[in-house]
Protein backbone atom coordinates (compact mmCIF):
# COMPACT_ATOMS: atom_id res chain seq x y z
CA UNK A 1 0.00 0.00 0.00
CA UNK A 2 2.63 2.51 1.14
CA UNK A 3 4.95 1.29 -1.59
CA UNK A 4 2.28 1.85 -4.23
CA UNK A 5 1.73 5.43 -3.01
CA UNK A 6 5.50 6.07 -2.99
CA UNK A 7 5.70 4.71 -6.54
CA UNK A 8 3.14 7.26 -7.81
CA UNK A 9 5.31 10.10 -6.51
CA UNK A 10 8.69 8.67 -7.41
CA UNK A 11 9.66 9.95 -10.86
CA UNK A 12 12.59 7.51 -11.09
CA UNK A 13 10.23 4.58 -10.82
CA UNK A 14 8.31 5.77 -13.89
CA UNK A 15 11.14 7.50 -15.82
CA UNK A 16 14.04 5.09 -15.55
CA UNK A 17 12.73 1.54 -15.75
CA UNK A 18 12.76 -0.02 -19.20
CA UNK A 19 12.95 2.20 -22.28
CA UNK A 20 11.47 5.60 -22.93
CA UNK A 21 8.49 5.01 -25.25
CA UNK A 22 7.20 7.29 -27.99
CA UNK A 23 5.94 10.15 -25.81
CA UNK A 24 2.57 10.08 -27.55
CA UNK A 25 1.92 6.83 -25.67
CA UNK A 26 2.70 8.53 -22.38
CA UNK A 27 0.44 11.45 -23.27
CA UNK A 28 -2.40 9.09 -24.22
CA UNK A 29 -1.94 7.27 -20.89
CA UNK A 30 -2.06 10.63 -19.11
CA UNK A 31 -5.29 11.61 -20.92
CA UNK A 32 -6.86 8.29 -19.98
CA UNK A 33 -5.98 9.04 -16.37
CA UNK A 34 -7.55 12.49 -16.72
CA UNK A 35 -10.75 11.04 -18.20
CA UNK A 36 -10.99 8.66 -15.22
CA UNK A 37 -10.29 11.51 -12.83
CA UNK A 38 -13.14 13.53 -14.35
CA UNK A 39 -15.40 10.48 -14.00
CA UNK A 40 -14.50 10.39 -10.31
CA UNK A 41 -15.06 14.16 -10.01
CA UNK A 42 -18.49 13.81 -11.66
CA UNK A 43 -19.47 11.10 -9.13
CA UNK A 44 -18.23 13.29 -6.25
CA UNK A 45 -20.08 16.33 -7.62
CA UNK A 46 -23.20 14.13 -7.89
CA UNK A 47 -22.84 13.06 -4.26
CA UNK A 48 -22.35 16.65 -3.09
CA UNK A 49 -25.34 17.82 -5.16
CA UNK A 50 -27.57 15.01 -3.81
CA UNK A 51 -26.58 15.98 -0.25
CA UNK A 52 -27.58 19.62 -0.65
CA UNK A 53 -30.13 19.94 -3.46
CA UNK A 54 -32.32 16.81 -3.21
CA UNK A 55 -35.40 17.24 -0.98
CA UNK A 56 -35.60 14.69 1.89
CA UNK A 57 -36.91 11.33 0.68
CA UNK A 58 -39.74 9.23 2.15
CA UNK A 59 -37.27 6.52 3.19
CA UNK A 60 -35.29 7.97 6.11
CA UNK A 61 -31.66 8.76 5.28
CA UNK A 62 -31.95 7.44 1.71
CA UNK A 63 -30.66 10.80 0.50
CA UNK A 64 -27.61 10.60 2.78
CA UNK A 65 -26.99 6.96 1.81
CA UNK A 66 -27.07 7.92 -1.87
CA UNK A 67 -24.64 10.81 -1.28
CA UNK A 68 -22.26 8.57 0.71
CA UNK A 69 -22.34 5.87 -2.00
CA UNK A 70 -21.56 8.39 -4.76
CA UNK A 71 -18.76 10.01 -2.73
CA UNK A 72 -17.17 6.64 -1.92
CA UNK A 73 -17.36 5.56 -5.57
CA UNK A 74 -15.86 8.87 -6.73
CA UNK A 75 -12.96 8.67 -4.28
CA UNK A 76 -12.28 5.07 -5.29
CA UNK A 77 -12.30 5.98 -8.99
CA UNK A 78 -9.76 8.78 -8.40
CA UNK A 79 -7.33 6.62 -6.42
CA UNK A 80 -7.68 3.71 -8.85
CA UNK A 81 -7.07 6.11 -11.74
CA UNK A 82 -3.62 7.13 -10.54
CA UNK A 83 -2.68 3.55 -9.62
CA UNK A 84 -3.73 2.29 -13.05
CA UNK A 85 -1.85 5.14 -14.74
CA UNK A 86 1.36 4.24 -12.89
CA UNK A 87 1.04 0.53 -13.66
CA UNK A 88 0.25 1.22 -17.33
CA UNK A 89 3.21 3.60 -17.65
CA UNK A 90 5.48 0.92 -16.18
CA UNK A 91 4.09 -1.75 -18.52
CA UNK A 92 4.61 0.52 -21.57
CA UNK A 93 8.21 1.21 -20.55
CA UNK A 94 8.99 -2.45 -19.90
CA UNK A 95 7.17 -3.66 -23.02
CA UNK A 96 4.80 -5.81 -20.94
CA UNK A 97 1.11 -6.46 -21.52
CA UNK A 98 -1.03 -3.58 -20.31
CA UNK A 99 -2.54 -4.30 -16.88
CA UNK A 100 -5.97 -5.89 -17.20
CA UNK A 101 -8.67 -4.61 -14.90
CA UNK A 102 -12.15 -5.63 -13.83
CA UNK A 103 -12.76 -2.20 -12.35
CA UNK A 104 -14.63 -0.61 -15.30
CA UNK A 105 -17.04 -3.57 -15.44
CA UNK A 106 -17.62 -3.49 -11.67
CA UNK A 107 -18.17 0.27 -11.73
CA UNK A 108 -20.66 0.00 -14.62
CA UNK A 109 -22.57 -2.79 -12.83
CA UNK A 110 -22.70 -0.83 -9.56
CA UNK A 111 -23.99 2.31 -11.29
CA UNK A 112 -26.54 0.30 -13.28
CA UNK A 113 -27.72 -1.47 -10.12
CA UNK A 114 -27.99 1.83 -8.27
CA UNK A 115 -30.05 3.30 -11.11
CA UNK A 116 -32.43 0.29 -11.08
CA UNK A 117 -32.86 0.57 -7.29
CA UNK A 118 -33.68 4.27 -7.62
CA UNK A 119 -36.22 3.58 -10.38
CA UNK A 120 -37.89 1.03 -8.05
CA UNK A 121 -37.89 3.56 -5.20
CA UNK A 122 -39.52 6.20 -7.42
CA UNK A 123 -42.17 3.73 -8.66
CA UNK A 124 -42.96 2.57 -5.10
CA UNK A 125 -43.32 6.16 -3.99
CA UNK A 126 -45.59 6.96 -6.96
CA UNK A 127 -47.76 3.87 -6.19
CA UNK A 128 -48.12 4.89 -2.54
CA UNK A 129 -49.14 8.51 -3.19
CA UNK A 130 -51.06 8.53 -6.44
CA UNK B 1 -0.45 30.30 -27.77
CA UNK B 2 1.50 27.14 -28.39
CA UNK B 3 4.71 27.84 -30.27
CA UNK B 4 5.30 24.20 -31.21
CA UNK B 5 2.02 23.96 -33.08
CA UNK B 6 2.48 24.18 -36.80
CA UNK B 7 0.79 26.69 -39.01
CA UNK B 8 -1.67 25.61 -41.70
CA UNK B 9 0.96 26.16 -44.36
CA UNK B 10 3.01 23.25 -43.07
CA UNK B 11 0.23 20.69 -43.05
CA UNK B 12 0.96 19.29 -46.46
CA UNK B 13 4.68 18.88 -45.99
CA UNK B 14 4.28 17.34 -42.54
CA UNK B 15 1.53 14.91 -43.36
CA UNK B 16 3.80 11.86 -43.47
CA UNK B 17 5.94 12.90 -40.51
CA UNK B 18 5.03 12.68 -36.86
CA UNK B 19 5.44 16.42 -36.23
CA UNK B 20 1.83 17.45 -36.67
CA UNK B 21 0.41 14.55 -34.68
CA UNK B 22 2.90 15.24 -31.91
CA UNK B 23 1.67 18.81 -31.56
CA UNK B 24 -1.95 17.63 -31.41
CA UNK B 25 -1.21 14.99 -28.77
CA UNK B 26 0.33 17.71 -26.61
CA UNK B 27 -2.57 20.06 -27.20
CA UNK B 28 -5.19 17.42 -26.43
CA UNK B 29 -3.41 16.64 -23.18
CA UNK B 30 -3.28 20.35 -22.28
CA UNK B 31 -6.99 20.74 -22.94
CA UNK B 32 -7.76 17.59 -20.93
CA UNK B 33 -5.88 19.11 -17.98
CA UNK B 34 -7.87 22.33 -18.31
CA UNK B 35 -11.17 20.47 -18.30
CA UNK B 36 -10.05 18.50 -15.27
CA UNK B 37 -8.95 21.55 -13.28
CA UNK B 38 -12.29 23.20 -14.12
CA UNK B 39 -14.11 20.10 -12.83
CA UNK B 40 -12.04 20.22 -9.63
CA UNK B 41 -13.14 23.87 -9.26
CA UNK B 42 -16.82 22.88 -9.56
CA UNK B 43 -16.37 20.17 -6.91
CA UNK B 44 -14.56 22.67 -4.65
CA UNK B 45 -17.48 25.14 -4.97
CA UNK B 46 -20.04 22.39 -4.18
CA UNK B 47 -17.99 21.26 -1.16
CA UNK B 48 -17.67 24.84 0.11
CA UNK B 49 -21.40 25.44 -0.32
CA UNK B 50 -22.25 22.28 1.64
CA UNK B 51 -19.68 23.16 4.32
CA UNK B 52 -20.87 26.75 4.86
CA UNK B 53 -24.11 25.52 6.48
CA UNK B 54 -22.03 24.10 9.35
CA UNK B 55 -20.88 27.20 11.27
CA UNK B 56 -17.24 27.95 12.10
CA UNK B 57 -15.94 24.44 11.43
CA UNK B 58 -17.82 24.56 8.14
CA UNK B 59 -16.06 27.82 7.19
CA UNK B 60 -12.72 26.11 7.85
CA UNK B 61 -13.71 23.16 5.67
CA UNK B 62 -14.80 25.57 2.93
CA UNK B 63 -11.41 27.32 3.14
CA UNK B 64 -9.74 23.90 2.90
CA UNK B 65 -11.76 23.16 -0.25
CA UNK B 66 -10.56 26.40 -1.81
CA UNK B 67 -6.96 25.61 -0.85
CA UNK B 68 -7.34 22.14 -2.38
CA UNK B 69 -8.35 23.64 -5.70
CA UNK B 70 -5.45 26.13 -5.54
CA UNK B 71 -3.11 23.24 -4.74
CA UNK B 72 -4.23 21.33 -7.83
CA UNK B 73 -3.91 24.49 -9.93
CA UNK B 74 -0.33 25.13 -8.76
CA UNK B 75 0.80 21.48 -8.89
CA UNK B 76 -0.60 20.93 -12.38
CA UNK B 77 0.27 24.31 -13.87
CA UNK B 78 3.18 22.99 -15.96
CA UNK B 79 0.83 20.42 -17.56
CA UNK B 80 -1.95 22.96 -17.76
CA UNK B 81 0.23 25.51 -19.54
CA UNK B 82 1.60 22.83 -21.81
CA UNK B 83 5.28 22.67 -20.94
CA UNK B 84 6.71 19.53 -22.41
CA UNK B 85 8.24 16.70 -20.52
CA UNK B 86 7.90 15.15 -17.13
CA UNK B 87 4.41 15.06 -15.66
CA UNK B 88 6.12 14.98 -12.26
CA UNK B 89 3.80 14.97 -9.32
CA UNK B 90 0.84 16.59 -11.06
CA UNK B 91 -1.07 13.33 -11.56
CA UNK B 92 -0.91 11.86 -8.04
CA UNK B 93 -1.54 15.32 -6.52
CA UNK B 94 -4.67 15.80 -8.65
CA UNK B 95 -5.94 12.30 -7.82
CA UNK B 96 -5.28 12.54 -4.08
CA UNK B 97 -6.86 16.01 -3.80
CA UNK B 98 -9.91 14.59 -5.60
CA UNK B 99 -10.06 11.72 -3.10
CA UNK B 100 -9.68 14.36 -0.38
CA UNK B 101 -12.80 16.15 -1.66
CA UNK B 102 -14.67 12.84 -1.45
CA UNK B 103 -13.45 12.49 2.16
CA UNK B 104 -14.53 16.05 3.06
CA UNK B 105 -17.94 15.41 1.47
CA UNK B 106 -18.33 12.19 3.49
CA UNK B 107 -17.49 14.03 6.73
CA UNK B 108 -20.01 16.78 5.94
CA UNK B 109 -22.79 14.34 5.00
CA UNK B 110 -22.20 12.15 8.06
CA UNK B 111 -22.06 15.23 10.31
CA UNK B 112 -25.48 16.31 8.98
CA UNK B 113 -27.05 12.92 9.82
CA UNK B 114 -26.46 13.18 13.57
Coordinates of C-alpha atoms in Angstrom, one line a residue:
Chain A
X1 CA 0.0 0.0 0.0
X2 CA 2.6 2.5 1.1
X3 CA 5.0 1.3 -1.6
X4 CA 2.3 1.9 -4.2
X5 CA 1.7 5.4 -3.0
X6 CA 5.5 6.1 -3.0
X7 CA 5.7 4.7 -6.5
X8 CA 3.1 7.3 -7.8
X9 CA 5.3 10.1 -6.5
X10 CA 8.7 8.7 -7.4
X11 CA 9.7 10.0 -10.9
X12 CA 12.6 7.5 -11.1
X13 CA 10.2 4.6 -10.8
X14 CA 8.3 5.8 -13.9
X15 CA 11.1 7.5 -15.8
X16 CA 14.0 5.1 -15.5
X17 CA 12.7 1.5 -15.7
X18 CA 12.8 0.0 -19.2
X19 CA 13.0 2.2 -22.3
X20 CA 11.5 5.6 -22.9
X21 CA 8.5 5.0 -25.3
X22 CA 7.2 7.3 -28.0
X23 CA 5.9 10.2 -25.8
X24 CA 2.6 10.1 -27.6
X25 CA 1.9 6.8 -25.7
X26 CA 2.7 8.5 -22.4
X27 CA 0.4 11.5 -23.3
X28 CA -2.4 9.1 -24.2
X29 CA -1.9 7.3 -20.9
X30 CA -2.1 10.6 -19.1
X31 CA -5.3 11.6 -20.9
X32 CA -6.9 8.3 -20.0
X33 CA -6.0 9.0 -16.4
X34 CA -7.6 12.5 -16.7
X35 CA -10.7 11.0 -18.2
X36 CA -11.0 8.7 -15.2
X37 CA -10.3 11.5 -12.8
X38 CA -13.1 13.5 -14.4
X39 CA -15.4 10.5 -14.0
X40 CA -14.5 10.4 -10.3
X41 CA -15.1 14.2 -10.0
X42 CA -18.5 13.8 -11.7
X43 CA -19.5 11.1 -9.1
X44 CA -18.2 13.3 -6.3
X45 CA -20.1 16.3 -7.6
X46 CA -23.2 14.1 -7.9
X47 CA -22.8 13.1 -4.3
X48 CA -22.4 16.6 -3.1
X49 CA -25.3 17.8 -5.2
X50 CA -27.6 15.0 -3.8
X51 CA -26.6 16.0 -0.3
X52 CA -27.6 19.6 -0.6
X53 CA -30.1 19.9 -3.5
X54 CA -32.3 16.8 -3.2
X55 CA -35.4 17.2 -1.0
X56 CA -35.6 14.7 1.9
X57 CA -36.9 11.3 0.7
X58 CA -39.7 9.2 2.2
X59 CA -37.3 6.5 3.2
X60 CA -35.3 8.0 6.1
X61 CA -31.7 8.8 5.3
X62 CA -32.0 7.4 1.7
X63 CA -30.7 10.8 0.5
X64 CA -27.6 10.6 2.8
X65 CA -27.0 7.0 1.8
X66 CA -27.1 7.9 -1.9
X67 CA -24.6 10.8 -1.3
X68 CA -22.3 8.6 0.7
X69 CA -22.3 5.9 -2.0
X70 CA -21.6 8.4 -4.8
X71 CA -18.8 10.0 -2.7
X72 CA -17.2 6.6 -1.9
X73 CA -17.4 5.6 -5.6
X74 CA -15.9 8.9 -6.7
X75 CA -13.0 8.7 -4.3
X76 CA -12.3 5.1 -5.3
X77 CA -12.3 6.0 -9.0
X78 CA -9.8 8.8 -8.4
X79 CA -7.3 6.6 -6.4
X80 CA -7.7 3.7 -8.8
X81 CA -7.1 6.1 -11.7
X82 CA -3.6 7.1 -10.5
X83 CA -2.7 3.5 -9.6
X84 CA -3.7 2.3 -13.0
X85 CA -1.9 5.1 -14.7
X86 CA 1.4 4.2 -12.9
X87 CA 1.0 0.5 -13.7
X88 CA 0.3 1.2 -17.3
X89 CA 3.2 3.6 -17.6
X90 CA 5.5 0.9 -16.2
X91 CA 4.1 -1.7 -18.5
X92 CA 4.6 0.5 -21.6
X93 CA 8.2 1.2 -20.6
X94 CA 9.0 -2.5 -19.9
X95 CA 7.2 -3.7 -23.0
X96 CA 4.8 -5.8 -20.9
X97 CA 1.1 -6.5 -21.5
X98 CA -1.0 -3.6 -20.3
X99 CA -2.5 -4.3 -16.9
X100 CA -6.0 -5.9 -17.2
X101 CA -8.7 -4.6 -14.9
X102 CA -12.2 -5.6 -13.8
X103 CA -12.8 -2.2 -12.3
X104 CA -14.6 -0.6 -15.3
X105 CA -17.0 -3.6 -15.4
X106 CA -17.6 -3.5 -11.7
X107 CA -18.2 0.3 -11.7
X108 CA -20.7 0.0 -14.6
X109 CA -22.6 -2.8 -12.8
X110 CA -22.7 -0.8 -9.6
X111 CA -24.0 2.3 -11.3
X112 CA -26.5 0.3 -13.3
X113 CA -27.7 -1.5 -10.1
X114 CA -28.0 1.8 -8.3
X115 CA -30.1 3.3 -11.1
X116 CA -32.4 0.3 -11.1
X117 CA -32.9 0.6 -7.3
X118 CA -33.7 4.3 -7.6
X119 CA -36.2 3.6 -10.4
X120 CA -37.9 1.0 -8.1
X121 CA -37.9 3.6 -5.2
X122 CA -39.5 6.2 -7.4
X123 CA -42.2 3.7 -8.7
X124 CA -43.0 2.6 -5.1
X125 CA -43.3 6.2 -4.0
X126 CA -45.6 7.0 -7.0
X127 CA -47.8 3.9 -6.2
X128 CA -48.1 4.9 -2.5
X129 CA -49.1 8.5 -3.2
X130 CA -51.1 8.5 -6.4
Chain B
X1 CA -0.5 30.3 -27.8
X2 CA 1.5 27.1 -28.4
X3 CA 4.7 27.8 -30.3
X4 CA 5.3 24.2 -31.2
X5 CA 2.0 24.0 -33.1
X6 CA 2.5 24.2 -36.8
X7 CA 0.8 26.7 -39.0
X8 CA -1.7 25.6 -41.7
X9 CA 1.0 26.2 -44.4
X10 CA 3.0 23.3 -43.1
X11 CA 0.2 20.7 -43.0
X12 CA 1.0 19.3 -46.5
X13 CA 4.7 18.9 -46.0
X14 CA 4.3 17.3 -42.5
X15 CA 1.5 14.9 -43.4
X16 CA 3.8 11.9 -43.5
X17 CA 5.9 12.9 -40.5
X18 CA 5.0 12.7 -36.9
X19 CA 5.4 16.4 -36.2
X20 CA 1.8 17.4 -36.7
X21 CA 0.4 14.5 -34.7
X22 CA 2.9 15.2 -31.9
X23 CA 1.7 18.8 -31.6
X24 CA -1.9 17.6 -31.4
X25 CA -1.2 15.0 -28.8
X26 CA 0.3 17.7 -26.6
X27 CA -2.6 20.1 -27.2
X28 CA -5.2 17.4 -26.4
X29 CA -3.4 16.6 -23.2
X30 CA -3.3 20.4 -22.3
X31 CA -7.0 20.7 -22.9
X32 CA -7.8 17.6 -20.9
X33 CA -5.9 19.1 -18.0
X34 CA -7.9 22.3 -18.3
X35 CA -11.2 20.5 -18.3
X36 CA -10.1 18.5 -15.3
X37 CA -8.9 21.6 -13.3
X38 CA -12.3 23.2 -14.1
X39 CA -14.1 20.1 -12.8
X40 CA -12.0 20.2 -9.6
X41 CA -13.1 23.9 -9.3
X42 CA -16.8 22.9 -9.6
X43 CA -16.4 20.2 -6.9
X44 CA -14.6 22.7 -4.7
X45 CA -17.5 25.1 -5.0
X46 CA -20.0 22.4 -4.2
X47 CA -18.0 21.3 -1.2
X48 CA -17.7 24.8 0.1
X49 CA -21.4 25.4 -0.3
X50 CA -22.3 22.3 1.6
X51 CA -19.7 23.2 4.3
X52 CA -20.9 26.7 4.9
X53 CA -24.1 25.5 6.5
X54 CA -22.0 24.1 9.3
X55 CA -20.9 27.2 11.3
X56 CA -17.2 27.9 12.1
X57 CA -15.9 24.4 11.4
X58 CA -17.8 24.6 8.1
X59 CA -16.1 27.8 7.2
X60 CA -12.7 26.1 7.9
X61 CA -13.7 23.2 5.7
X62 CA -14.8 25.6 2.9
X63 CA -11.4 27.3 3.1
X64 CA -9.7 23.9 2.9
X65 CA -11.8 23.2 -0.2
X66 CA -10.6 26.4 -1.8
X67 CA -7.0 25.6 -0.9
X68 CA -7.3 22.1 -2.4
X69 CA -8.3 23.6 -5.7
X70 CA -5.5 26.1 -5.5
X71 CA -3.1 23.2 -4.7
X72 CA -4.2 21.3 -7.8
X73 CA -3.9 24.5 -9.9
X74 CA -0.3 25.1 -8.8
X75 CA 0.8 21.5 -8.9
X76 CA -0.6 20.9 -12.4
X77 CA 0.3 24.3 -13.9
X78 CA 3.2 23.0 -16.0
X79 CA 0.8 20.4 -17.6
X80 CA -2.0 23.0 -17.8
X81 CA 0.2 25.5 -19.5
X82 CA 1.6 22.8 -21.8
X83 CA 5.3 22.7 -20.9
X84 CA 6.7 19.5 -22.4
X85 CA 8.2 16.7 -20.5
X86 CA 7.9 15.1 -17.1
X87 CA 4.4 15.1 -15.7
X88 CA 6.1 15.0 -12.3
X89 CA 3.8 15.0 -9.3
X90 CA 0.8 16.6 -11.1
X91 CA -1.1 13.3 -11.6
X92 CA -0.9 11.9 -8.0
X93 CA -1.5 15.3 -6.5
X94 CA -4.7 15.8 -8.7
X95 CA -5.9 12.3 -7.8
X96 CA -5.3 12.5 -4.1
X97 CA -6.9 16.0 -3.8
X98 CA -9.9 14.6 -5.6
X99 CA -10.1 11.7 -3.1
X100 CA -9.7 14.4 -0.4
X101 CA -12.8 16.2 -1.7
X102 CA -14.7 12.8 -1.4
X103 CA -13.5 12.5 2.2
X104 CA -14.5 16.0 3.1
X105 CA -17.9 15.4 1.5
X106 CA -18.3 12.2 3.5
X107 CA -17.5 14.0 6.7
X108 CA -20.0 16.8 5.9
X109 CA -22.8 14.3 5.0
X110 CA -22.2 12.2 8.1
X111 CA -22.1 15.2 10.3
X112 CA -25.5 16.3 9.0
X113 CA -27.0 12.9 9.8
X114 CA -26.5 13.2 13.6

